[in-house]
Coordinates of C-alpha atoms in Angstrom, one line a residue:
Chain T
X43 CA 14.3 -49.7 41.7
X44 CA 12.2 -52.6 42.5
X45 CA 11.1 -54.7 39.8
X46 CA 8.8 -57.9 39.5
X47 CA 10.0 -60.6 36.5
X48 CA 7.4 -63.2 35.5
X49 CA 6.4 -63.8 39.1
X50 CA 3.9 -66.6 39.9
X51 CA 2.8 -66.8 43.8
X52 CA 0.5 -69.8 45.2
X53 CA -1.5 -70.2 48.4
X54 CA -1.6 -73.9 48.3
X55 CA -3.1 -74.9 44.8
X56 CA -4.7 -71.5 44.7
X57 CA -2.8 -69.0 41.9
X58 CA -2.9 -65.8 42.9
X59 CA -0.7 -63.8 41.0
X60 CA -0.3 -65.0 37.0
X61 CA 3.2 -64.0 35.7
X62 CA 2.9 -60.9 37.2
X63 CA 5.4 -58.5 35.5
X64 CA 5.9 -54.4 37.2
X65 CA 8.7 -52.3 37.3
X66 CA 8.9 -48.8 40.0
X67 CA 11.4 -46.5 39.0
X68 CA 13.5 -44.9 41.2
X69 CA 11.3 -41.5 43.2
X70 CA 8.3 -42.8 42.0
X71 CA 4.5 -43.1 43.4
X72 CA 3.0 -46.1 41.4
X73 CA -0.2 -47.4 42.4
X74 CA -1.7 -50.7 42.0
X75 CA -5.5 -50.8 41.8
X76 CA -7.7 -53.8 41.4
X77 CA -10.7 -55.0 43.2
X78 CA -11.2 -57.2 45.7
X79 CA -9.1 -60.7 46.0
X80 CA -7.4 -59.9 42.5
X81 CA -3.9 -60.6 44.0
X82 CA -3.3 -56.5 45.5
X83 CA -2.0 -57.7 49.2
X84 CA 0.0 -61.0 47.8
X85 CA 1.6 -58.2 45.6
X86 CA 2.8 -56.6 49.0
X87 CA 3.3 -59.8 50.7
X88 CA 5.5 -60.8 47.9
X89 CA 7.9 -57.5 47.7
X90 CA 8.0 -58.3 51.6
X91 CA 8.7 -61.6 51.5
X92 CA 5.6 -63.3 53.5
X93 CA 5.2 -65.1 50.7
X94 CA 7.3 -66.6 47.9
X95 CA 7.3 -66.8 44.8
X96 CA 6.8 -70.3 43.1
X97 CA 8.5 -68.5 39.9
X98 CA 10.0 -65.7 38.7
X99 CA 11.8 -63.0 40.6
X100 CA 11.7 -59.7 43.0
X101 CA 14.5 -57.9 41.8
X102 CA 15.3 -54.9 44.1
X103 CA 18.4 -52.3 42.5
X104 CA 19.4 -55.1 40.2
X105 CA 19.6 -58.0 43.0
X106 CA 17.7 -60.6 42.9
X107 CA 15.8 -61.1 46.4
X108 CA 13.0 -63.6 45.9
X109 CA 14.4 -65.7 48.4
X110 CA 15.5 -62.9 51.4
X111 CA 13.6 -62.9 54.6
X112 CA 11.9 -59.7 55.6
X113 CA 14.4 -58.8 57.9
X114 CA 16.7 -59.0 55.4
X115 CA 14.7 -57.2 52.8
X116 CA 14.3 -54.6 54.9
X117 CA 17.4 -54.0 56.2
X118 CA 17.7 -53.5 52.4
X119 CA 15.2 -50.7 52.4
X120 CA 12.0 -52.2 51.7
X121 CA 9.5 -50.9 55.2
X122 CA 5.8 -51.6 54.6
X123 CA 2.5 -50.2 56.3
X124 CA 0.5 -53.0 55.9
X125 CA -3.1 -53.5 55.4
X126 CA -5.7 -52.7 58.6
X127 CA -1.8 -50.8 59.9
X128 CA -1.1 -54.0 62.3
X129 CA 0.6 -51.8 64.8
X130 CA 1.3 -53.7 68.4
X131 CA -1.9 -52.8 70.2
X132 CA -0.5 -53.2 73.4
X133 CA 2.8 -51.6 73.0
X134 CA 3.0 -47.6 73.3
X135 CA 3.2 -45.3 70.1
X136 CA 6.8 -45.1 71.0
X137 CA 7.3 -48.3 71.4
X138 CA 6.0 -49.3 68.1
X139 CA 7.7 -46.5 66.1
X140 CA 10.7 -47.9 67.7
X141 CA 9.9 -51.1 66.1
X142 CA 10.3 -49.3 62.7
X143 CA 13.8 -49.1 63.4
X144 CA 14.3 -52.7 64.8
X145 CA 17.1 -53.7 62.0
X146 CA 19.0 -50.3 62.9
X147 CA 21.8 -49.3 64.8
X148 CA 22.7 -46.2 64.1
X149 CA 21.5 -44.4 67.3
X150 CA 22.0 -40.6 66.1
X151 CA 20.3 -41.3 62.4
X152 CA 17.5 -42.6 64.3
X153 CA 16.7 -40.0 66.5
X154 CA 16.8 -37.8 63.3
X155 CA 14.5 -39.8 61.8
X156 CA 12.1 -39.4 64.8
X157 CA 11.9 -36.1 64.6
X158 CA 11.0 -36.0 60.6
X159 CA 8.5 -38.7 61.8
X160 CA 7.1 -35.6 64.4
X161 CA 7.1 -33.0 62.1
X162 CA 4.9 -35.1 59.6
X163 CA 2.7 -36.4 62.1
X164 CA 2.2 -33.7 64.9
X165 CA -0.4 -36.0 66.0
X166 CA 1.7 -38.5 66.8
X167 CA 4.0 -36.7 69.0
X168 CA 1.1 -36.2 71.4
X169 CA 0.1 -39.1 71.7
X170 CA 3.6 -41.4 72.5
X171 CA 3.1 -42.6 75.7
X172 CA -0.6 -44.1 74.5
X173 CA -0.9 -47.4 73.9
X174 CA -1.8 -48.2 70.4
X175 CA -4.4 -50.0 70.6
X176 CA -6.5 -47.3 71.9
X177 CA -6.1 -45.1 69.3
X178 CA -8.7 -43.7 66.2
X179 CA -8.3 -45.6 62.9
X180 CA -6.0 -42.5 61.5
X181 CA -4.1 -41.9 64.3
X182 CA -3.8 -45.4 63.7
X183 CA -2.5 -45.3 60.0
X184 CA -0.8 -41.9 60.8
X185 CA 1.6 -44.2 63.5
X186 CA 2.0 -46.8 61.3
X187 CA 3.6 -44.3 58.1
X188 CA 5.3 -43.3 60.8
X189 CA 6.7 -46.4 61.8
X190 CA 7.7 -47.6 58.5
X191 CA 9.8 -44.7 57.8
X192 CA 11.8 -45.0 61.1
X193 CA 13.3 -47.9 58.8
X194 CA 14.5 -45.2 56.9
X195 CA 13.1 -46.9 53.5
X196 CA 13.8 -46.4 50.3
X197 CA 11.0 -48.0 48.8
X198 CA 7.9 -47.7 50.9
X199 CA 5.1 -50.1 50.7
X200 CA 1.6 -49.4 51.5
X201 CA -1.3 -51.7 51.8
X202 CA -4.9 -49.8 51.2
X203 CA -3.8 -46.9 53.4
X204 CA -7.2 -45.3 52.8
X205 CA -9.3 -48.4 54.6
X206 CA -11.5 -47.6 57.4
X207 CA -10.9 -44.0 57.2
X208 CA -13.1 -40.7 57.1
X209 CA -12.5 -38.3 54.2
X210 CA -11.0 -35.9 56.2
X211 CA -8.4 -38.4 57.0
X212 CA -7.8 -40.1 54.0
X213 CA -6.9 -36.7 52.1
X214 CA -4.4 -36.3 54.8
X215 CA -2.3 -39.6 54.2
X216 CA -2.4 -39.0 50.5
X217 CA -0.8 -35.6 51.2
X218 CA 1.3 -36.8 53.6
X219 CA 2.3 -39.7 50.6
X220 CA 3.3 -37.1 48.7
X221 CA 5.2 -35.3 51.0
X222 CA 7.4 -38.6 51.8
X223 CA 7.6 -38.9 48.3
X224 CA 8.8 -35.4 47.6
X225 CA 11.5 -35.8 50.4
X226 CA 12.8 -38.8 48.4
X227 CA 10.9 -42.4 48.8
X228 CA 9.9 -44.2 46.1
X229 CA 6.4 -45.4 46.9
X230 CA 4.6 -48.6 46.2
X231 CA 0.7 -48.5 46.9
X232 CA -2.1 -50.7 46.8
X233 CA -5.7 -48.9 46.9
X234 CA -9.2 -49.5 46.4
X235 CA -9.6 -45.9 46.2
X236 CA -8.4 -45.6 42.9
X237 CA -9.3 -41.7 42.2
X238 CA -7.9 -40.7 45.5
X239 CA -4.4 -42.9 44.2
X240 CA -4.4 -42.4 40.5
X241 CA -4.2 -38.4 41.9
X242 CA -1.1 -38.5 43.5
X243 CA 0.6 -41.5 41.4
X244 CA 3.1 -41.2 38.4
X245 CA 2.3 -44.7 37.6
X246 CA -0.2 -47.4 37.8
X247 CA -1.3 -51.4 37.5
X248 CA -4.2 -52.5 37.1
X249 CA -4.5 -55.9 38.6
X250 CA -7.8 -58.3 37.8
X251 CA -7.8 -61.9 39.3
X252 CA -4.0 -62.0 39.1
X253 CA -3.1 -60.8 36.0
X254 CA -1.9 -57.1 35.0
X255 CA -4.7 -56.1 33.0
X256 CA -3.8 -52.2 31.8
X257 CA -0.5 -50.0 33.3
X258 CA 0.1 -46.7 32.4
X259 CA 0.9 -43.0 33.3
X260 CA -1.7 -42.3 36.1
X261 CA -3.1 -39.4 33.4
X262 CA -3.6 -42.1 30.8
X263 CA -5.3 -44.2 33.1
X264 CA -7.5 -41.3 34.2
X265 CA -8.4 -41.3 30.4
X266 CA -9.1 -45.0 30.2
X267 CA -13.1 -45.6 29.2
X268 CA -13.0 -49.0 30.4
X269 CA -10.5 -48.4 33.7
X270 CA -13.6 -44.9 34.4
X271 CA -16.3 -47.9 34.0
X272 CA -15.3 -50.2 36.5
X273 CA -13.2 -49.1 39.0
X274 CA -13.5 -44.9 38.7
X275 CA -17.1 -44.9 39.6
X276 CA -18.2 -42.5 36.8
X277 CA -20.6 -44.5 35.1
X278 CA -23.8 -44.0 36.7
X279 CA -24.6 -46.6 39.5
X280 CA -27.1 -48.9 39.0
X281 CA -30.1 -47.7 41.2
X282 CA -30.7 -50.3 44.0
X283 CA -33.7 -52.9 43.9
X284 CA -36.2 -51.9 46.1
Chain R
X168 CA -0.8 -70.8 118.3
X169 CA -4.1 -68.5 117.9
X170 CA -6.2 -69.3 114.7
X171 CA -5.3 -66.0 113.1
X172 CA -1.2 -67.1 113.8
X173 CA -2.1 -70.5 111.8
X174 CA -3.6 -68.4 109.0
X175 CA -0.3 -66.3 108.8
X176 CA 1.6 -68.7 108.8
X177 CA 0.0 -70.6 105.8
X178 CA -0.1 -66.9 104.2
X179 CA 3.5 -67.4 104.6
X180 CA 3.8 -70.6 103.1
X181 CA 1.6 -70.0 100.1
X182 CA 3.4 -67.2 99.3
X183 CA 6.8 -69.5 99.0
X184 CA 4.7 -72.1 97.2
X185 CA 3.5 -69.5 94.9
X186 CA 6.7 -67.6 94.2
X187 CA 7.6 -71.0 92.9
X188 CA 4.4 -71.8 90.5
X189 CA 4.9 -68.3 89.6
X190 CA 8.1 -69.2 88.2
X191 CA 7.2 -72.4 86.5
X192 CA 4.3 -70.7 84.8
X193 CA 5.8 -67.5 83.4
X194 CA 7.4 -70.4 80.9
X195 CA 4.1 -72.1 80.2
X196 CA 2.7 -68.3 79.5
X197 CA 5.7 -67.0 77.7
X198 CA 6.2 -69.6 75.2
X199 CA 2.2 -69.7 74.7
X200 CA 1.7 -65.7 74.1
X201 CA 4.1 -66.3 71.5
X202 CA 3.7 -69.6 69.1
X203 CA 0.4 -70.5 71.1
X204 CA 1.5 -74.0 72.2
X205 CA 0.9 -75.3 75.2
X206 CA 4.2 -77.2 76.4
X207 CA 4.1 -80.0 78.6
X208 CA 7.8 -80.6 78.6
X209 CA 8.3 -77.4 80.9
X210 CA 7.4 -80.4 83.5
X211 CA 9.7 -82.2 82.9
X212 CA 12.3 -79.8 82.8
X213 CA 11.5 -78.3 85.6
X214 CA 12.7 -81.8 87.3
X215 CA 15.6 -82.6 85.4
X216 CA 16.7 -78.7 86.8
X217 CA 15.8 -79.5 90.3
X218 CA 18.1 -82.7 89.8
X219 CA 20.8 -80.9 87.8
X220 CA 21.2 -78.7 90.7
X221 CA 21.2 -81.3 93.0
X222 CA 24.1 -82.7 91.1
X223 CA 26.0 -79.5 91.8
X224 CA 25.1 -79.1 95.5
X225 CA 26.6 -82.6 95.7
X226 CA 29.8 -81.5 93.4
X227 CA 30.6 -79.0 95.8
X228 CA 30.8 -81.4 99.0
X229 CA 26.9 -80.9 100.3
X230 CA 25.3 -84.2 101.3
X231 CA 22.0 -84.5 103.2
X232 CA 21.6 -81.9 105.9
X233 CA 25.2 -82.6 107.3
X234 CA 26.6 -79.5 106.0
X235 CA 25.3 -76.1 106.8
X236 CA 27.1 -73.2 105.4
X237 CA 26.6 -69.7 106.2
X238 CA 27.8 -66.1 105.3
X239 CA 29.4 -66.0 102.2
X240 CA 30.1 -69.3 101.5
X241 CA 26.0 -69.9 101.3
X242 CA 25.5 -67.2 98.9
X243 CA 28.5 -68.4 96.4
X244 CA 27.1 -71.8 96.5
X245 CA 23.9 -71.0 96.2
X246 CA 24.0 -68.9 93.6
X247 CA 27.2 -71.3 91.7
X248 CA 23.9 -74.1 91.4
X249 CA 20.9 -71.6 90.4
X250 CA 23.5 -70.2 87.8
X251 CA 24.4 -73.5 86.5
X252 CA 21.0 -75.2 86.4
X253 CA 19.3 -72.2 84.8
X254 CA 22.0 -72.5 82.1
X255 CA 21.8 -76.4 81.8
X256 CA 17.8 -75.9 81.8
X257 CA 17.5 -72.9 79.5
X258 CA 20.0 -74.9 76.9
X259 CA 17.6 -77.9 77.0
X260 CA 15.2 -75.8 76.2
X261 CA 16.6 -74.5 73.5
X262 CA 17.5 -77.7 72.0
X263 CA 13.5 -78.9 72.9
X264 CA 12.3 -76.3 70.7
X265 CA 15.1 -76.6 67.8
X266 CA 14.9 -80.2 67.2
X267 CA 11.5 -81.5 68.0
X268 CA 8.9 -78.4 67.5
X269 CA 10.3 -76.1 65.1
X270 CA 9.7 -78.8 62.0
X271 CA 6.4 -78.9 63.7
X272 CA 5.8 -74.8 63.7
X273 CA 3.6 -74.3 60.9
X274 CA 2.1 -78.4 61.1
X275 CA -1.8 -77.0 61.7
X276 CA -3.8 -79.2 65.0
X277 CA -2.1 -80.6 68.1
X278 CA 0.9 -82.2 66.5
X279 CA 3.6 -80.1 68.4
X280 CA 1.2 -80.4 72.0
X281 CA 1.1 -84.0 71.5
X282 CA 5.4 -84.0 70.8
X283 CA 5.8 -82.0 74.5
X284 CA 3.9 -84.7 76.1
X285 CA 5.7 -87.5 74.3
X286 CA 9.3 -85.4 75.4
X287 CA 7.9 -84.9 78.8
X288 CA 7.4 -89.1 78.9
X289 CA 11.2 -89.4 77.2
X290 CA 13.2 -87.0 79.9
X291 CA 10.8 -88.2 82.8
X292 CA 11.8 -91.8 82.0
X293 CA 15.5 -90.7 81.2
X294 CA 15.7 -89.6 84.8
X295 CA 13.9 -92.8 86.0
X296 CA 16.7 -94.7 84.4
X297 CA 19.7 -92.4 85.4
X298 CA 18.5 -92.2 89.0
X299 CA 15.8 -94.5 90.5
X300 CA 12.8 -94.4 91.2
X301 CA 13.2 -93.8 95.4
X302 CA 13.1 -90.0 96.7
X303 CA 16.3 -88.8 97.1
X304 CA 17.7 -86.8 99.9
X305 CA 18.2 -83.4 98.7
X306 CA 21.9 -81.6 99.8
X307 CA 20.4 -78.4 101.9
X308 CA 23.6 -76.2 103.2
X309 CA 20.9 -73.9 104.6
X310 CA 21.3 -73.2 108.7
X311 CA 18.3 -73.5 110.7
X312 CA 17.3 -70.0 110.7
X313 CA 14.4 -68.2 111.8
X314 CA 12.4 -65.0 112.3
X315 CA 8.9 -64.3 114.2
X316 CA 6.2 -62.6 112.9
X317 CA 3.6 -62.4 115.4
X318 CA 3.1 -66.1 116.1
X319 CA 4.1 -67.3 113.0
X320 CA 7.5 -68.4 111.8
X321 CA 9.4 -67.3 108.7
X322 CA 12.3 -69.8 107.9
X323 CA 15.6 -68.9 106.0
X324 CA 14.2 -70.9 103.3
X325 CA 11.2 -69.0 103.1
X326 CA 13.1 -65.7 102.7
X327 CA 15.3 -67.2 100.0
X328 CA 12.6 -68.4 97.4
X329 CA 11.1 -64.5 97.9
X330 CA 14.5 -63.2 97.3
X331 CA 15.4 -65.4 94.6
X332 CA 11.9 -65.0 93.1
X333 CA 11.1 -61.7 93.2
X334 CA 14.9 -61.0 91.1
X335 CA 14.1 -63.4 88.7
X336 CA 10.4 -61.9 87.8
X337 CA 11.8 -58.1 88.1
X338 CA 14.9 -59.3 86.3
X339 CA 12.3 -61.0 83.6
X340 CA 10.3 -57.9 83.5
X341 CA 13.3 -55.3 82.6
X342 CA 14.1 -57.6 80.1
X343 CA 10.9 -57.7 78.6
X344 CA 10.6 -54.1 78.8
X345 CA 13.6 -52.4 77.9
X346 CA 16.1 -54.3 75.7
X347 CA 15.7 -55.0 72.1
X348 CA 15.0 -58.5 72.2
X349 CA 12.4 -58.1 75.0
X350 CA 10.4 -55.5 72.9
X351 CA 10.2 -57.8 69.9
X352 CA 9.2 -60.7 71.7
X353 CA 6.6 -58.6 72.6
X354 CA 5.5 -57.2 69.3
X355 CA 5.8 -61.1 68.4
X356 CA 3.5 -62.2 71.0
X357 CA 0.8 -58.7 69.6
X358 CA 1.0 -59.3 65.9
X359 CA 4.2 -61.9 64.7
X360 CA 3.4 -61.1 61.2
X361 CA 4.0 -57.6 61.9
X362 CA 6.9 -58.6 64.2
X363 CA 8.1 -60.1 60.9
X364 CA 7.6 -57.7 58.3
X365 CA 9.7 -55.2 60.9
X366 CA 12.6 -57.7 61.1
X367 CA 12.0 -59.5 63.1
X368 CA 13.4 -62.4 63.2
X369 CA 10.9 -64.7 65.1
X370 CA 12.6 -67.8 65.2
X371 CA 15.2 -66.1 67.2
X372 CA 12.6 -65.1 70.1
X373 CA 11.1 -68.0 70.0
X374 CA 14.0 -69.7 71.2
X375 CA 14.8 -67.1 73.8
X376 CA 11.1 -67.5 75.2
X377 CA 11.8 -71.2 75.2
X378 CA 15.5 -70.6 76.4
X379 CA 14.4 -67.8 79.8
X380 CA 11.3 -70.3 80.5
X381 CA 13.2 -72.8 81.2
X382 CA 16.0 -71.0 82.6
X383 CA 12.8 -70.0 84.9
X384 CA 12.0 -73.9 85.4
X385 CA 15.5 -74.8 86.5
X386 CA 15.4 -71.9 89.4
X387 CA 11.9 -73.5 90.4
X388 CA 13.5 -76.7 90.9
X389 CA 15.9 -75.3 92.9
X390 CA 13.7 -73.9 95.0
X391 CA 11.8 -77.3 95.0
X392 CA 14.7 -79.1 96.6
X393 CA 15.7 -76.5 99.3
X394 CA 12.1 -76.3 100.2
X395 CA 10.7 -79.8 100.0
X396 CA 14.2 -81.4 100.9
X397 CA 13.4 -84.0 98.5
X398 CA 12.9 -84.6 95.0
X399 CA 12.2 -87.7 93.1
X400 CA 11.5 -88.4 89.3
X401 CA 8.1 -87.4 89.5
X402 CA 7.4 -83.8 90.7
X403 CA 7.2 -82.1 87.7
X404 CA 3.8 -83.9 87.6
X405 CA 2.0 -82.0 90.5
X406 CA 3.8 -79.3 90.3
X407 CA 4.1 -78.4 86.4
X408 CA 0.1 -78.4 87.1
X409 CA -0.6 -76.8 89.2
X410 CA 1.7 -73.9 87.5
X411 CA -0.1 -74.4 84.6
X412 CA -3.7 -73.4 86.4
X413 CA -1.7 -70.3 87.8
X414 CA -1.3 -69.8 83.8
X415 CA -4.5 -69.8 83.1
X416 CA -5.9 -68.3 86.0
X417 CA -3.6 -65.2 85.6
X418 CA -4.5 -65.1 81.9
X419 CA -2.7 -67.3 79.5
X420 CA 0.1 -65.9 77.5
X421 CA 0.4 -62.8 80.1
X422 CA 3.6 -62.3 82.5
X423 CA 2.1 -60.4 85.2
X424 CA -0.6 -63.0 85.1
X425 CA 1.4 -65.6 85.4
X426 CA 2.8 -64.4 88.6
X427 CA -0.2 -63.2 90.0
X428 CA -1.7 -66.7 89.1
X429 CA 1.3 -68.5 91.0
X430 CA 0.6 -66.3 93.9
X431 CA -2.9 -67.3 94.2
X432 CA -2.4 -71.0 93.1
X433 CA 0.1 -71.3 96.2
X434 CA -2.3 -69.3 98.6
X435 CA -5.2 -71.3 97.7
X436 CA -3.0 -74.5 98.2
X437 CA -1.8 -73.6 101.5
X438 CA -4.9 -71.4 103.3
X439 CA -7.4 -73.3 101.6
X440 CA -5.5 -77.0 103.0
X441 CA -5.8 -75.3 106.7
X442 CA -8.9 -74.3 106.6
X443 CA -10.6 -77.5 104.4
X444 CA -8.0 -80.7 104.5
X445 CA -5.3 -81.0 102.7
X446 CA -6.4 -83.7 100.5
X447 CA -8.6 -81.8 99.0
X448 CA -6.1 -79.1 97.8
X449 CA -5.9 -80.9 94.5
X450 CA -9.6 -81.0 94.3
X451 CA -9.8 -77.2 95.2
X452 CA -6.8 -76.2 92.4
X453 CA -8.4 -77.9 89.6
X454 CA -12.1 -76.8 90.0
X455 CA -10.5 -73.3 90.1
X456 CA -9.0 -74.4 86.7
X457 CA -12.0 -76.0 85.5
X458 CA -14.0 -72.5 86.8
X459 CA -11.6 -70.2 85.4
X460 CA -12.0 -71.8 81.8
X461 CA -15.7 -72.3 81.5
X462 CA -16.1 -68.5 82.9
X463 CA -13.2 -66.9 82.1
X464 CA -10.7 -68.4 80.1
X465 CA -9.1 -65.5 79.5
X466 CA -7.6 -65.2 82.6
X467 CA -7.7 -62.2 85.6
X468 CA -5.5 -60.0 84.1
X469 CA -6.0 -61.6 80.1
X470 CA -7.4 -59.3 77.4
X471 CA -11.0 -60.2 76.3
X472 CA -10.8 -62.9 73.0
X473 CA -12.3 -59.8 70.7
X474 CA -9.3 -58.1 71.5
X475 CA -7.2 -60.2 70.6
X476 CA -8.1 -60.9 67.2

């Protein structure tokens, strides 16, 4: 479904991502883990199109789209819930799941789509007239899911979904992943959490300073010693100083 | 004329003047919420409207005050030049932004500031060439109407810049809430990033913020003319201003601020000439500015700079 080839992204002289190779298969969940500044978000901001590629290619259903705008991109199926949810804080919940379906026209498919968008998020319903600014960091993420499948996506693109959020709330948007998954979206997502992703994932990368370091089945990265040591937490943590 | 007569009818002026700033500034505010620039040029393009639609009062027959129209025929010319100068000004808007700051969009620093000043100098001086420097006469078809209101007077002219006003701002306002376009220049304005990566595409509402400002700027120099009776190449000077502090006062980049900014620029300039001296209207206007920005820059109705990021 959406495939990277080779790709090299800059931010001025700075290389983030190091010919870069993934591939998502159609109805997939693949995950891409990493720590901090390895190149997790220019990933997304490359499949989007904020940034672009100094080489290689985003190839999406066999077409080559390195050099599509967003809008384009998306009209093409790509929505994404980016990192820290960027909803429009001042614009009601409506308003902004409206802004999901900004490339669409089709009046009746959208309304349709709202009202998968309420039975997934029953939260979200209530709270429409709110502005969404106001709401709690996983109401938050809840309206931004929400938003990115009033594009009616086929590949859905999700920036740390888990960041900033309790427990509680964080095993809800992983079930809720997989529900959207189950329904028929392939998903792409970036997490720091890898346990919590690597347990609803087919697939994952592992991405260290911009280079795929180890992919696999998510049950063979479980497996992997070195992948448990540094990003799985399951060596035992180094006491703090005192 | 009791004191309390005097005061309502400077109420009555400010609120003209200010329907006017208001005008002028939703274009400063509107194309600042947006790319964050603060354009100069709306100045000047709020003159070269007040002159285009002088050109068209003249095109229709109007010269001076010899003419007077009434009934229909008022209305259809009346609303023949705010239709054509709001076109003519919202299309040199357009090209402003497409030629001279887009290349300039992503150039970090003042660069695209510093090319709306140089612009404002070019059409300013444009003008200056095409017409002269004296004040022109402006063509004014509108009878010699009035109303009382306790001891104060309302003229015809009066009512107009209300009418004409108040349906540009609420016409601005359903725009801005309820079509497509309206709702992403607003998500544009909250996060254009996001804006983008929804599809946005930004470039487009840039140029309609830059196209209804100064669509906004031609109708204020419309209004100029009728209400000053004369215009010459300057007054986009004063004026553009002391819009601008009505921006900032009502809160930079924010539409109902701008208007209530306008308001209270024109009430200040008005009540606060009675009651000080005139002359020091200018003085009064820009230690409001100079107040607002050391203790508030963000504006009466702006949202806190925390917020924002």
């Amino acid at each position: 479904m959406l495939e990277f080839r080779d790709v090299d992204t800059f931010y001025g002289e700075l290389h983030v991502l190091k010919a870069v190779n993934y591939k998502i298969e159609q109805g997939e969940i693949v995950c891409l883990l990493g720590g901090n500044a390895c190149g997790k978000s220019t990933t997304m901001k490359t499949v989007l199109g904020v940034v672009q590629p100094k080489r290689g290619a985003v190839v999406l259903e066999g077409e080559d789209i390195s050099r599509l705008s967003t809008a384009e991109r998306v009209r093409r199926g790509i929505a994404p819930v980016p990192e820290a949810r960027r909803l429009f804080p001042r614009m009601t919940v409506y308003e902004n799941l409206m802004m999901g379906a900004y490339t669409r026209k089709d009046k009746a498919a959208i309304a349709e789509d709202l009202e998968r968008v309420y039975e997934l998020f029953p939260r979200v319903k209530e709270r429409l007239a709110q502005s969404a600014g106001t709401l709690s960091g996983g109401e938050q993420q809840m309206v931004a899911m929400g938003r990115a499948l009033m594009a009616r996506p086929r590949l859905l693109c999700m920036d740390e979904p888990s960041m900033g959020l309790s427990p509680a709330y964080v095993e809800q948007v992983f079930e809720i992943i997989q529900e959207i998954n189950r329904q028929g979206t392939t998903i792409f997502v970036v997490e720091q959490n890898a346990n919590m992703a690597l347990s609803i994932a087919h697939r994952g990368y592992v991405l260290q300073t911009g280079e795929v370091m180890l992919h696999g089945t998510a049950s063979e990265l479980l497996g992997n010693e070195w992948l448990q040591k540094v990003y799985l937490g399951q060596a035992e943590a180094t006491p703090a100083p005192r | 004329m009791t004191f309390s007569d005097v005061l309502l009818q400077q109420v009555i002026n400010g609120v003209s003047l200010g329907a006017m700033y208001a005008l002028l500034a939703l274009g400063f505010t509107m194309v600042y919420g947006i790319i964050e620039l603060i354009n100069f040029t709306h100045f000047s393009v709020f003159m070269v409207g007040s002159f285009i639609a002088m050109a068209v009062l003249l095109a229709v027959g109007l010269s001076g005050q010899s003419v007077i129209l009434t009934g229909l025929p008022l209305v259809a010319v009346l609303l023949l030049a705010l239709v054509v100068t709001m076109l003519a000004t919202g299309t040199l808007g357009v090209v402003i932004e497409r030629t001279a700051l887009r290349p300039l969009r992503n150039v970090p620093g003042t660069a695209a500031m510093i090319t709306t000043i140089g612009l404002a100098y070019i059409l300013t001086n444009l003008v200056l060439l095409l017409v002269g420097a004296q004040q022109e006469n402006y063509p004014n078809p509108l009878p010699n109407l009035t109303w009382h209101l306790g001891g104060a007077t309302v003229h015809l002219r009066e009512v107009l810049v209300w009418v004409v006003a108040a349906v540009l701002m609420l016409g601005l306002q359903l725009f801005v809430h309820h079509t497509k376009l309206g709702k992403a220049m607003q998500a544009t304005a909250q996060d254009a990033e996001a804006a983008r990566m929804m599809g946005v595409d930004v470039d487009r509402v840039v140029l309609t913020a830059f196209f209804l400002g100064s669509a906004l700027a031609g109708a204020a120099g419309l209004i100029f003319g009728l209400y000053y009776n004369v215009v010459d190449f300057q007054i986009g000077y004063t004026a553009g201003l002391r819009a601008f502090t009505a921006a900032v006062l009502g809160g930079i980049g924010n539409i109902p601020g701008a208007m209530l900014g306008g308001l209270l620029i024109g009430l200040i300039e008005s009540v606060g000439g009675q009651l000080i001296a005139v002359r020091w209207t200018d003085v009064i206007i820009f230690s409001i500015l100079v107040l607002v920005l050391v203790f508030r820059p963000t504006g009466l109705l702006g949202r806190s700079l925390a917020q924002r990021s």
